[in-house]
mmCIF file of C-alpha atoms in Angstrom:
data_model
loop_
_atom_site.group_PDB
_atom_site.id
_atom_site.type_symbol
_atom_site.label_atom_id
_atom_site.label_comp_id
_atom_site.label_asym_id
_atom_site.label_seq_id
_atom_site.Cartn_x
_atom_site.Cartn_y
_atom_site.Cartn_z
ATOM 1 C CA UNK A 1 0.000 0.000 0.000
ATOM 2 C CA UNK A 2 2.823 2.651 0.997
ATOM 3 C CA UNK A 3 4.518 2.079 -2.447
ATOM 4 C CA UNK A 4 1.555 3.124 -4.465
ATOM 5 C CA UNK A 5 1.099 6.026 -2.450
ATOM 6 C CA UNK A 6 4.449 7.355 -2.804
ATOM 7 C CA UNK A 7 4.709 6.293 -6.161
ATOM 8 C CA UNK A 8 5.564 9.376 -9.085
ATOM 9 C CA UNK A 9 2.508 8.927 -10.647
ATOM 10 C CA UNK A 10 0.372 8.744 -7.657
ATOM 11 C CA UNK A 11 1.884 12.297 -6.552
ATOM 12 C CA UNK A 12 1.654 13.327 -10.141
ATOM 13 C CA UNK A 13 -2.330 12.397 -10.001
ATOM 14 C CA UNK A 14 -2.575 14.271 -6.510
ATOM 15 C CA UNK A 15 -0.921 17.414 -7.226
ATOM 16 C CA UNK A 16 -3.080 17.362 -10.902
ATOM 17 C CA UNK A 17 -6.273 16.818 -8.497
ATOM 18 C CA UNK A 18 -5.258 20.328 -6.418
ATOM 19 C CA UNK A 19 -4.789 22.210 -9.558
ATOM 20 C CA UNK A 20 -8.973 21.616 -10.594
ATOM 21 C CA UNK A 21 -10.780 24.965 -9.605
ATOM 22 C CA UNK A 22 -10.021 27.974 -8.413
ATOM 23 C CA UNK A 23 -7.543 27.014 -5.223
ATOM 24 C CA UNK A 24 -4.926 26.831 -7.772
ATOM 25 C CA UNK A 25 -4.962 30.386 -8.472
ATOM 26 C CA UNK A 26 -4.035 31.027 -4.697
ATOM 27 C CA UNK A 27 -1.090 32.173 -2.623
ATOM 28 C CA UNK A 28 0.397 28.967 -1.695
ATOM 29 C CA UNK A 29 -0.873 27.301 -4.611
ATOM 30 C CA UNK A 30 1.107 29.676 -7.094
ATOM 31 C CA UNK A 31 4.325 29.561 -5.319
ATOM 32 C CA UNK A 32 4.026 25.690 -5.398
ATOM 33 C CA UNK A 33 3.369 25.922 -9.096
ATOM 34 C CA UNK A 34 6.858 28.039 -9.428
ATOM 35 C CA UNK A 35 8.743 25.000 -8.924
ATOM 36 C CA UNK A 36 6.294 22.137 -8.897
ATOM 37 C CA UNK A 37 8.892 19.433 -10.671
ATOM 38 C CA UNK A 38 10.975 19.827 -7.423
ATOM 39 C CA UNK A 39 8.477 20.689 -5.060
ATOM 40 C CA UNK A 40 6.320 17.688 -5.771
ATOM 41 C CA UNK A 41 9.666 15.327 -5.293
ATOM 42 C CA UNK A 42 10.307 17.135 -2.524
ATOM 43 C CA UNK A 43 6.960 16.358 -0.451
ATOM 44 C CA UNK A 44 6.792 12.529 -2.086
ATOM 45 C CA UNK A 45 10.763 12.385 -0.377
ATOM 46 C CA UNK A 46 9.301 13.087 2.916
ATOM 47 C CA UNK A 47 6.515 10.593 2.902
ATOM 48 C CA UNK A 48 9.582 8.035 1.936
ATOM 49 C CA UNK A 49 11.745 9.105 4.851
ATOM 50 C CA UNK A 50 9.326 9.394 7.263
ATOM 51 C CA UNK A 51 10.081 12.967 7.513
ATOM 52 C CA UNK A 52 6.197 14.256 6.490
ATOM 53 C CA UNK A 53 4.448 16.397 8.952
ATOM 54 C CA UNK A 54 1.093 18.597 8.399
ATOM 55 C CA UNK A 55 1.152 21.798 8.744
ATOM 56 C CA UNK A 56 -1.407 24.380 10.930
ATOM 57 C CA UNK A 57 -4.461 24.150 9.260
ATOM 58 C CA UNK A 58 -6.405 27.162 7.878
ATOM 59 C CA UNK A 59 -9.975 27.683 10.119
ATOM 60 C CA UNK A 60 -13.159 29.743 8.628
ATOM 61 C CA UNK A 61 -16.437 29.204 9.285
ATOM 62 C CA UNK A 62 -19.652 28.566 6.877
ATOM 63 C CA UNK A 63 -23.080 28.768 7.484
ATOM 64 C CA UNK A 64 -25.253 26.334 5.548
ATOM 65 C CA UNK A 65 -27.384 27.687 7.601
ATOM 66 C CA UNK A 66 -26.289 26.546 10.468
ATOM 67 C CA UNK A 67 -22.768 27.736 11.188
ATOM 68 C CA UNK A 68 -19.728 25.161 10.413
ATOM 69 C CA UNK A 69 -16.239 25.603 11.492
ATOM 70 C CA UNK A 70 -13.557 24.574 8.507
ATOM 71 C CA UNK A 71 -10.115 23.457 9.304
ATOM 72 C CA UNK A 72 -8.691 23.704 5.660
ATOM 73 C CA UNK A 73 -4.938 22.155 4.970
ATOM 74 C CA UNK A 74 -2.723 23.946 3.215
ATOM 75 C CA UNK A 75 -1.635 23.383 -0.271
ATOM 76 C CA UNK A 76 1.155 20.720 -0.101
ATOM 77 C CA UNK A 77 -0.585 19.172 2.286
ATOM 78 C CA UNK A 78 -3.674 18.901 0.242
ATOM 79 C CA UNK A 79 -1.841 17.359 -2.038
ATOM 80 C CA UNK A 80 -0.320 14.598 0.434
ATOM 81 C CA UNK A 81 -4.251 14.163 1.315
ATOM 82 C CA UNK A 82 -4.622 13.067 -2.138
ATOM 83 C CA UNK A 83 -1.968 11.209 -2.423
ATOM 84 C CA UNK A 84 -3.092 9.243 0.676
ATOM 85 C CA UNK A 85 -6.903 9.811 -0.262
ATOM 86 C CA UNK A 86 -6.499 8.138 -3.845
ATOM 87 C CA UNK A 87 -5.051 4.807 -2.418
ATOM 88 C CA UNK A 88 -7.280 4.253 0.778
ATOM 89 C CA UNK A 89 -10.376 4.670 -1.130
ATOM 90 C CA UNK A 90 -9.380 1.578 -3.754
ATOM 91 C CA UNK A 91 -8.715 -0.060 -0.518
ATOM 92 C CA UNK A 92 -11.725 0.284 1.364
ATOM 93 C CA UNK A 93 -14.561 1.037 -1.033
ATOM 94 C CA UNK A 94 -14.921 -2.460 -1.950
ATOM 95 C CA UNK A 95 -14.808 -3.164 2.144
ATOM 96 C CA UNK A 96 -18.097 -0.744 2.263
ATOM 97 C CA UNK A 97 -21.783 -2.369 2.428
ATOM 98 C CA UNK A 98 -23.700 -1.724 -0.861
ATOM 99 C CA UNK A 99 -26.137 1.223 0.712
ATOM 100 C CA UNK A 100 -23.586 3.538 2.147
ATOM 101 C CA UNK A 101 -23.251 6.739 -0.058
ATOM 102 C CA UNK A 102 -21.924 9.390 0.558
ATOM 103 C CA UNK A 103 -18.450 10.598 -1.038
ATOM 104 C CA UNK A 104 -17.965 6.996 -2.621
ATOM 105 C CA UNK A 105 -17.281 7.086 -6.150
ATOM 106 C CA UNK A 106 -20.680 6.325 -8.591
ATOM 107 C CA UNK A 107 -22.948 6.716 -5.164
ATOM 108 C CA UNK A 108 -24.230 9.829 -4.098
ATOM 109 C CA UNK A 109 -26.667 12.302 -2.283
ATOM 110 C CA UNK A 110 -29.595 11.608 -5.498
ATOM 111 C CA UNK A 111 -28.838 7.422 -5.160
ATOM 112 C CA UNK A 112 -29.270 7.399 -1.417
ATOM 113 C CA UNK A 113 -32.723 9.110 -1.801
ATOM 114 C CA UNK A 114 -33.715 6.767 -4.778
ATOM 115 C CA UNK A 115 -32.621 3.882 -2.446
ATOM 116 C CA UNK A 116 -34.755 4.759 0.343
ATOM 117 C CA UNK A 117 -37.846 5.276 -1.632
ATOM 118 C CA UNK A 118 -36.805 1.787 -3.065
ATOM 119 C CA UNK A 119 -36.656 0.058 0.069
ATOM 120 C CA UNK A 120 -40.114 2.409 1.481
ATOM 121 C CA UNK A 121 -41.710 0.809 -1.751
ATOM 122 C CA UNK A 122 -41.187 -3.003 -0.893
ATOM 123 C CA UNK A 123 -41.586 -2.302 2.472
ATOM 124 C CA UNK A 124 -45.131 -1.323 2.142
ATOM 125 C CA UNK A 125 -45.747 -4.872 0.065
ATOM 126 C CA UNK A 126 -43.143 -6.871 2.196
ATOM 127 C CA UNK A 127 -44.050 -5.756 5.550
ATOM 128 C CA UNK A 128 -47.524 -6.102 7.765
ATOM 129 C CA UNK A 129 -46.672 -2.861 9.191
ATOM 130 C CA UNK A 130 -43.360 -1.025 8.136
ATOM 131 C CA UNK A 131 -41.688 1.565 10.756
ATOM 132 C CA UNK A 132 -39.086 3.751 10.058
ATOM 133 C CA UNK A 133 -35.792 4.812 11.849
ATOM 134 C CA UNK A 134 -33.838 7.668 11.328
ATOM 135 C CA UNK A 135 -30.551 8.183 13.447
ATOM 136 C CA UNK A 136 -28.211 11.225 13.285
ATOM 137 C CA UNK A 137 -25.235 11.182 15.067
ATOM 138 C CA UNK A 138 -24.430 14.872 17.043
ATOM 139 C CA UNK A 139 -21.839 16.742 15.687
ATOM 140 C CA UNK A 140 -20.502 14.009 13.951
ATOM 141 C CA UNK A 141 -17.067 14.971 12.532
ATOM 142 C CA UNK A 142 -16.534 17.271 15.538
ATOM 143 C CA UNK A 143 -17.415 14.136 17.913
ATOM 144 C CA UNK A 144 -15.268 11.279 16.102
ATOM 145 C CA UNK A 145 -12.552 10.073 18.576
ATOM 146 C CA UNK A 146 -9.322 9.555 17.432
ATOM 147 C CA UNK A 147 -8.359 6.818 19.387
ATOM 148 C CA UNK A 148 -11.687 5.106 18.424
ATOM 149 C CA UNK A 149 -10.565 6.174 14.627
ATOM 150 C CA UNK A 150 -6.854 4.496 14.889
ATOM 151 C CA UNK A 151 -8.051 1.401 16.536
ATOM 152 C CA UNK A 152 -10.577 0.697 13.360
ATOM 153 C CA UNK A 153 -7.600 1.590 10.809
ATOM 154 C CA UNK A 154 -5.318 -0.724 12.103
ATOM 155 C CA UNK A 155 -8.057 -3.694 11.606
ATOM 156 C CA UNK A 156 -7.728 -3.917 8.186
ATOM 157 C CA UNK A 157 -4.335 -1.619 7.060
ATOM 158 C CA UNK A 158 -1.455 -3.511 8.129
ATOM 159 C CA UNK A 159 1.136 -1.612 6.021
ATOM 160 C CA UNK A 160 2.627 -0.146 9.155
ATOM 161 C CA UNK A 161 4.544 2.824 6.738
ATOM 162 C CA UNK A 162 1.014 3.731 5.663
ATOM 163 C CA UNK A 163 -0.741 3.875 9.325
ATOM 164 C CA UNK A 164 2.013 6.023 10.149
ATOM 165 C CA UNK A 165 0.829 8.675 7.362
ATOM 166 C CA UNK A 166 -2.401 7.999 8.673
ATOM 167 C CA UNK A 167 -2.158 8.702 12.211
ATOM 168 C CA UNK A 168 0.116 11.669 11.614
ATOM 169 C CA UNK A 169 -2.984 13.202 9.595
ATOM 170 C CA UNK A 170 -5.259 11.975 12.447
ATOM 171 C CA UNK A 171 -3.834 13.817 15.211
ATOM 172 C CA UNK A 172 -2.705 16.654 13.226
ATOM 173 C CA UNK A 173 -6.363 17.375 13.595
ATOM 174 C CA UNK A 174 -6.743 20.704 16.196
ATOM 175 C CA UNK A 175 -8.220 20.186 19.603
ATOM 176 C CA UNK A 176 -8.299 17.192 21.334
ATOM 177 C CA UNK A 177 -11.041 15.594 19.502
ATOM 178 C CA UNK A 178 -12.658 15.123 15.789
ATOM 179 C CA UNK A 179 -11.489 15.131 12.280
ATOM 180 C CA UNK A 180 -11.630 18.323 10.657
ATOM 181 C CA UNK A 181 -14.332 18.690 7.579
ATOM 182 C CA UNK A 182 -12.025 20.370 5.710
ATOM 183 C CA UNK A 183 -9.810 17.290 5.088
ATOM 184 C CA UNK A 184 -9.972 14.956 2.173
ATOM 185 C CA UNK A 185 -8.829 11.969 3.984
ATOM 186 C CA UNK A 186 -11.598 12.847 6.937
ATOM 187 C CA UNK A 187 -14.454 11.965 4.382
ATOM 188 C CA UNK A 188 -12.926 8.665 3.731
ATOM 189 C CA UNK A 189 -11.943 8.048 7.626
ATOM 190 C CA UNK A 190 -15.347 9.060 8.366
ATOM 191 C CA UNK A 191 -16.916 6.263 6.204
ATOM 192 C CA UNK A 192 -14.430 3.253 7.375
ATOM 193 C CA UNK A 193 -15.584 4.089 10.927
ATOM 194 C CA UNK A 194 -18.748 4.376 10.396
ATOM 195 C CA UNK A 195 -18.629 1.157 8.239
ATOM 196 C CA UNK A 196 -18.840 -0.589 11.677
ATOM 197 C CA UNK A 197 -21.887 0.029 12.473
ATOM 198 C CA UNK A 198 -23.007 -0.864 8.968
ATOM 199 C CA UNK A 199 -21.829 -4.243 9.741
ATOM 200 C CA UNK A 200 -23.269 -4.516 12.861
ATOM 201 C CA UNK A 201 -26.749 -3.237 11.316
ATOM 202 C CA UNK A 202 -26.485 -5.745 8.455
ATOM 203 C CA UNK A 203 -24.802 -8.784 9.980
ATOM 204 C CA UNK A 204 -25.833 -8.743 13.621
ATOM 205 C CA UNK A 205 -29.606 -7.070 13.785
ATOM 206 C CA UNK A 206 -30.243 -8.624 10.573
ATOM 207 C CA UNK A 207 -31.960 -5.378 8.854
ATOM 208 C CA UNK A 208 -32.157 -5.595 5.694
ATOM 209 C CA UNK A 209 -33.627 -2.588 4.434
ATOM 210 C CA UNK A 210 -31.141 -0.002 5.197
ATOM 211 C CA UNK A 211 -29.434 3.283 3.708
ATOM 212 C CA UNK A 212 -26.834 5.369 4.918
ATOM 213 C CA UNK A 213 -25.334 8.432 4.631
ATOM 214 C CA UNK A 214 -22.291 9.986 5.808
ATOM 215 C CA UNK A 215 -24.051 9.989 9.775
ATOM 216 C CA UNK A 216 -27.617 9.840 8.734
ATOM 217 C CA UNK A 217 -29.080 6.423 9.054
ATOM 218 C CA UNK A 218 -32.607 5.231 7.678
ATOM 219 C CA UNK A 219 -33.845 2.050 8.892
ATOM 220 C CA UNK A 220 -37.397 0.145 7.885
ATOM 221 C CA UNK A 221 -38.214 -2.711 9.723
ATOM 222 C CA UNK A 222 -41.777 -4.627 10.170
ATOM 223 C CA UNK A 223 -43.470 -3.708 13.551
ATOM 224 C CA UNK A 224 -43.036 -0.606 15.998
ATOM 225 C CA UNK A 225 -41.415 -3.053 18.652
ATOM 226 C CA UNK A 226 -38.787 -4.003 16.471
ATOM 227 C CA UNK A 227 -38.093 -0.636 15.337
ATOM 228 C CA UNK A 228 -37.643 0.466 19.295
ATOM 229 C CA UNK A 229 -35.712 -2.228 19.816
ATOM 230 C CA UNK A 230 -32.792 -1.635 17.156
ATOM 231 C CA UNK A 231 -32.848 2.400 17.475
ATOM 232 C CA UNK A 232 -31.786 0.941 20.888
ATOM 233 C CA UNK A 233 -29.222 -1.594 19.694
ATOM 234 C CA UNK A 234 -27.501 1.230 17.389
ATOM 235 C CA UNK A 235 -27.327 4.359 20.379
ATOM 236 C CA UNK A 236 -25.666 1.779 22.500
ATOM 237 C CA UNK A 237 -23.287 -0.291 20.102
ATOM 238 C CA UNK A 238 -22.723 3.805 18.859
ATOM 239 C CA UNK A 239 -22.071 4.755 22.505
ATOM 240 C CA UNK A 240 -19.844 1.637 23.444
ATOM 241 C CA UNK A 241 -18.117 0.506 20.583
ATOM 242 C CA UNK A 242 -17.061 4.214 18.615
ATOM 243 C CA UNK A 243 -18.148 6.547 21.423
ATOM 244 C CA UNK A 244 -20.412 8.437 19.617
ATOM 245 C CA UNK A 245 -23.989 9.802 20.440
ATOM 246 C CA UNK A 246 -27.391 9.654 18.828
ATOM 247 C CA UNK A 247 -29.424 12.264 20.730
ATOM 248 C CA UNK A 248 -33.123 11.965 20.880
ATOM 249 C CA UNK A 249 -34.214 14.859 18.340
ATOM 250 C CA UNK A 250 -32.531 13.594 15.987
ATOM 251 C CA UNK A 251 -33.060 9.696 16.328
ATOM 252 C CA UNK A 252 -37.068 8.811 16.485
ATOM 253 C CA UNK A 253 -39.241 5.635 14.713
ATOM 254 C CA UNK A 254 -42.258 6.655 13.029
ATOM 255 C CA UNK A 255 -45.164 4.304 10.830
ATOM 256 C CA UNK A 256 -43.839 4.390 7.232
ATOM 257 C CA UNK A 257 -47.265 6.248 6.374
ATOM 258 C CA UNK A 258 -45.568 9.230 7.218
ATOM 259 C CA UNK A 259 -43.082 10.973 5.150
ATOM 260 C CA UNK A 260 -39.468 11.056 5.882
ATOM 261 C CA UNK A 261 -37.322 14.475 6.060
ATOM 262 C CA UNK A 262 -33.944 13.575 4.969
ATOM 263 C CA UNK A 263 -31.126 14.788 2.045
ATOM 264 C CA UNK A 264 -32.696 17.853 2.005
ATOM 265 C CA UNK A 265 -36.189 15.896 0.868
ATOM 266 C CA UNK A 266 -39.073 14.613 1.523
ATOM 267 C CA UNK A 267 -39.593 10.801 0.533
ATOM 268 C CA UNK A 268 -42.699 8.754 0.190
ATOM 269 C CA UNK A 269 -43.647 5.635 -1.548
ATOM 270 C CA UNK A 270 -44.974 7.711 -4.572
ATOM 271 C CA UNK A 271 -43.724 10.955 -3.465
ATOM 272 C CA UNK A 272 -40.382 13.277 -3.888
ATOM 273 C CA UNK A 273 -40.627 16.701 -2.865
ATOM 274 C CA UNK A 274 -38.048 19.463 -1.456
ATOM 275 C CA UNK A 275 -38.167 20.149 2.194
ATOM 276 C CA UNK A 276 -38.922 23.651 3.432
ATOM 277 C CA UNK A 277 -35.513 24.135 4.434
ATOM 278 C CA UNK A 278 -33.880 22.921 1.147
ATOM 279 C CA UNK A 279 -36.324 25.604 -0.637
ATOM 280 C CA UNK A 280 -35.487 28.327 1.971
ATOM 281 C CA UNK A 281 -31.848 27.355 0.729
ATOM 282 C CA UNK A 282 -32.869 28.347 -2.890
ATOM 283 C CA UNK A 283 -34.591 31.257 -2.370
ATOM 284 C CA UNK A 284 -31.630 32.681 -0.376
ATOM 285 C CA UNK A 285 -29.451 31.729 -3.297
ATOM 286 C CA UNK A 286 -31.432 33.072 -5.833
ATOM 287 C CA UNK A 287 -31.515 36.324 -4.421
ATOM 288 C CA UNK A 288 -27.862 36.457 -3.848
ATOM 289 C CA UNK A 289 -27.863 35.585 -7.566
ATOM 290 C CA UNK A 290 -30.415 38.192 -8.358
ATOM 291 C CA UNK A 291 -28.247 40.257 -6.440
ATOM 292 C CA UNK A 292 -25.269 39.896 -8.209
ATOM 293 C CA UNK A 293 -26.777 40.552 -11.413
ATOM 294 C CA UNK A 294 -27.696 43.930 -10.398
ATOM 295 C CA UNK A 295 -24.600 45.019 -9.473
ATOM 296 C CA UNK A 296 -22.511 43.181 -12.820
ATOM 297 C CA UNK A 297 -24.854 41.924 -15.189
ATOM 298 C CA UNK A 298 -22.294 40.603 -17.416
ATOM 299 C CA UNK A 299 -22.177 37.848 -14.289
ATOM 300 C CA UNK A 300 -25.081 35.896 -16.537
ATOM 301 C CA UNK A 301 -22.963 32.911 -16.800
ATOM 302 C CA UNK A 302 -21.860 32.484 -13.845
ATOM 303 C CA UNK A 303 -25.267 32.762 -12.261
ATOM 304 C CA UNK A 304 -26.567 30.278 -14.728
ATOM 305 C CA UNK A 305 -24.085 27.902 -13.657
ATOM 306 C CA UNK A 306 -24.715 27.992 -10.068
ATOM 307 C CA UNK A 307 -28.354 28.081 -10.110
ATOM 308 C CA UNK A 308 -27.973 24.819 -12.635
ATOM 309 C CA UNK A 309 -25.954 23.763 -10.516
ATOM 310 C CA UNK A 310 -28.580 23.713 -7.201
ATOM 311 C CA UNK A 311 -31.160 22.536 -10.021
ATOM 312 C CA UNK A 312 -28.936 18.955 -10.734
ATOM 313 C CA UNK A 313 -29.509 18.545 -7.370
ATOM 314 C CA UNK A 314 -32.996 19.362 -6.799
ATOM 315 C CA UNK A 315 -34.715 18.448 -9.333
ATOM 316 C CA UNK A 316 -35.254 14.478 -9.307
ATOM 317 C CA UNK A 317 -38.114 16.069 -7.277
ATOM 318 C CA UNK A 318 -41.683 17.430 -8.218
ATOM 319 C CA UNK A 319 -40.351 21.571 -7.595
ATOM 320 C CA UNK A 320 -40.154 23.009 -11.334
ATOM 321 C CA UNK A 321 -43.908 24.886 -10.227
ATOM 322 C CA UNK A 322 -41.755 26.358 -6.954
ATOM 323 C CA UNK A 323 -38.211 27.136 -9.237
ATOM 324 C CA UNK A 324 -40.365 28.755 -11.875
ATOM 325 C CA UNK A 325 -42.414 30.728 -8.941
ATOM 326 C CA UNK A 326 -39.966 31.540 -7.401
ATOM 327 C CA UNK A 327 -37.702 32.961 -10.024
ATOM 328 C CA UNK A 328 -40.705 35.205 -11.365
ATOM 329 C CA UNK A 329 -40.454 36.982 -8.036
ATOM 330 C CA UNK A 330 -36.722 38.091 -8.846
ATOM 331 C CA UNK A 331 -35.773 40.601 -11.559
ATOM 332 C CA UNK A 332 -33.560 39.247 -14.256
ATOM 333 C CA UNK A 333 -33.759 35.524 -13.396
ATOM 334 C CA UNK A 334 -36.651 33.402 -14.914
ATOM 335 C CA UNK A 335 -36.927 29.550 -15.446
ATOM 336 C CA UNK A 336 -38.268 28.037 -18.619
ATOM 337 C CA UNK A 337 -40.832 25.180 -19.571
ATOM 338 C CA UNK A 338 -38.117 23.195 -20.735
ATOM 339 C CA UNK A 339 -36.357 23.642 -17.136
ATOM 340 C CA UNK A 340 -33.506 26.000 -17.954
ATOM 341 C CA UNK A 341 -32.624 29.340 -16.271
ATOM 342 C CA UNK A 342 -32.261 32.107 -18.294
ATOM 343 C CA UNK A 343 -31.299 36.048 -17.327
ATOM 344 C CA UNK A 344 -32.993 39.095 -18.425
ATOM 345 C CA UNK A 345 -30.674 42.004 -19.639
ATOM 346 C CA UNK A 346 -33.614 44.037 -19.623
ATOM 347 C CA UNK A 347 -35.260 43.319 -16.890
ATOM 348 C CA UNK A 348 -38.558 44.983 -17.782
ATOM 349 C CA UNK A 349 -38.559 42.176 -20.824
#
């Protein structure tokens, strides 16, 4: 494992993976750039000699809506996280059940919602009387503990080069506990140790109808007892085993009649629609957009693109009446029949 990681084309591949948006056009990222032939040998020498340590991370908050605090890397060390990040993902993804998704390559936000109205469907044929669980672990990256998080690693990596990387970039993490969301390798760290209680869900409680992802679980088993009786299994084998917490708002059972809030939806049998809070999202964008246009209108594209953007998302459910209401309300931004935003130069066209 260590040897593809500090191979010359897997450092290639990693600094080539930094330089995709607009972070390349940044301080640290331009003076990299200057010399990147050396500089690139430079940081894959280190990871040979044992000599690589991260550096202080960047913090800034963001507030989607509620507020977020970012530890970001800096440059070369995004690039180790890549480097790492490229070659622990071919390792564990195969290790993963089928119905985790998030930030696994071909999965995603849109399949996990598909899945669950999958499994709501057959429940509602399979099942005398289908209940659903939802678990949501508090302040999950912020809560992970790192000891818990090395322990779990050294299960299945054995490469003892590579869990060296790995723990540096563990407990280069500030504070005393979590992984900070800002980190590459924390989205695939976050997955392997969350993969045990996947296991334990599939293999040991025996559900078979289950979805996650990243920390949001959705269970649907047959009968309200049962359902009480493994939201109880997973707080304690969450408490216990990784020493994390499931608090009580955010972990209930419910009949399956009722719809499910989750991914920013809300899921039925028959049903997709946008939660209130995912169109309070748009609306807030779109006036920011709107916004912008007023001040440079020659911004067009760039609105387009992130309000098409949002849409990709959004729009496997039944909101083109909202987008299309919603963007009459604004003054150069309207959405067409044939779902496609469009700006007004004129706004009094």
């Amino acid at each position: 494992m260590f040897n593809k990681i500090i191979s010359p084309e897997n450092f290639a591949r990693a600094y080539r993976q930094t330089r995709v948006g607009s972070p390349k056009h940044r301080d640290g990222a331009i003076r990299f750039s200057d010399n990147e032939t050396y500089n690139i040998e430079q940081l894959r020498q280190e990871f040979i000699h044992g000599e690589y340590w991260p550096k202080e991370y960047f913090q800034f908050s963001i507030y989607e809506p509620k507020e977020r605090v970012i530890y970001a890397p800096r440059y070369r060390d995004k690039i180790a996280q890549h480097a790492v990040n490229n070659v622990l993902r071919d390792f564990y993804e195969p290790k993963f059940i089928h119905d985790s998704y998030a930030c696994i390559r071909k999965k995603g936000n849109q399949k996990a919602v598909f899945r669950i109205q999958h499994h709501m469907r057959a429940s509602s044929i399979n099942y005398a009387d289908p209940w659903l669980i939802k678990a949501d672990v508090q302040k999950f990256f912020y809560s992970i503990d790192r000891n818990v998080m090395k322990q779990i690693v050294r299960k299945k990596v054995v490469c003892l080069k590579t869990l060296e990387i790995l723990e540096k970039i563990i407990d280069s993490s500030p504070g005393d506990i979590g992984l900070p969301l800002g980190n590459l390798t924390s989205q695939v760290l976050a997955n392997v140790l969350m993969n045990e209680i996947d296991h334990y869900i599939k293999r040991t409680l025996k559900v078979k109808r289950y979805v996650r992802y990243a920390d949001d679980l959705i269970l649907i088993v047959d009968g309200r007892a049962q359902a009480g009786d493994v939201l109880g299994c997973i707080k304690a084998f969450g408490r216990d085993a990784l020493r994390l917490t499931f608090p009580p708002r955010k972990s209930f059972i419910r009949p399956m009649k009722d719809n499910i809030e989750t991914l920013g939806y809300k899921i039925s049998p028959a049903r997709l629609s946008l939660t209130s809070k995912t169109k309070s999202r748009f609306i807030e964008r779109l006036r920011g957009v709107d916004a912008m246009l007023e001040r440079d209108i020659d911004k067009g594209s760039e609105a387009i693109q992130s309000l098409t953007s949002w849409y990709s998302y959004a729009g496997i459910a039944a909101c083109q009446r909202f987008v299309r209401e919603a963007c009459f309300k604004t003054e150069r931004v309207r959405f067409t029949n044939n779902d496609q935003f469009i700006i007004l130069r004129n706004c009094h066209d």
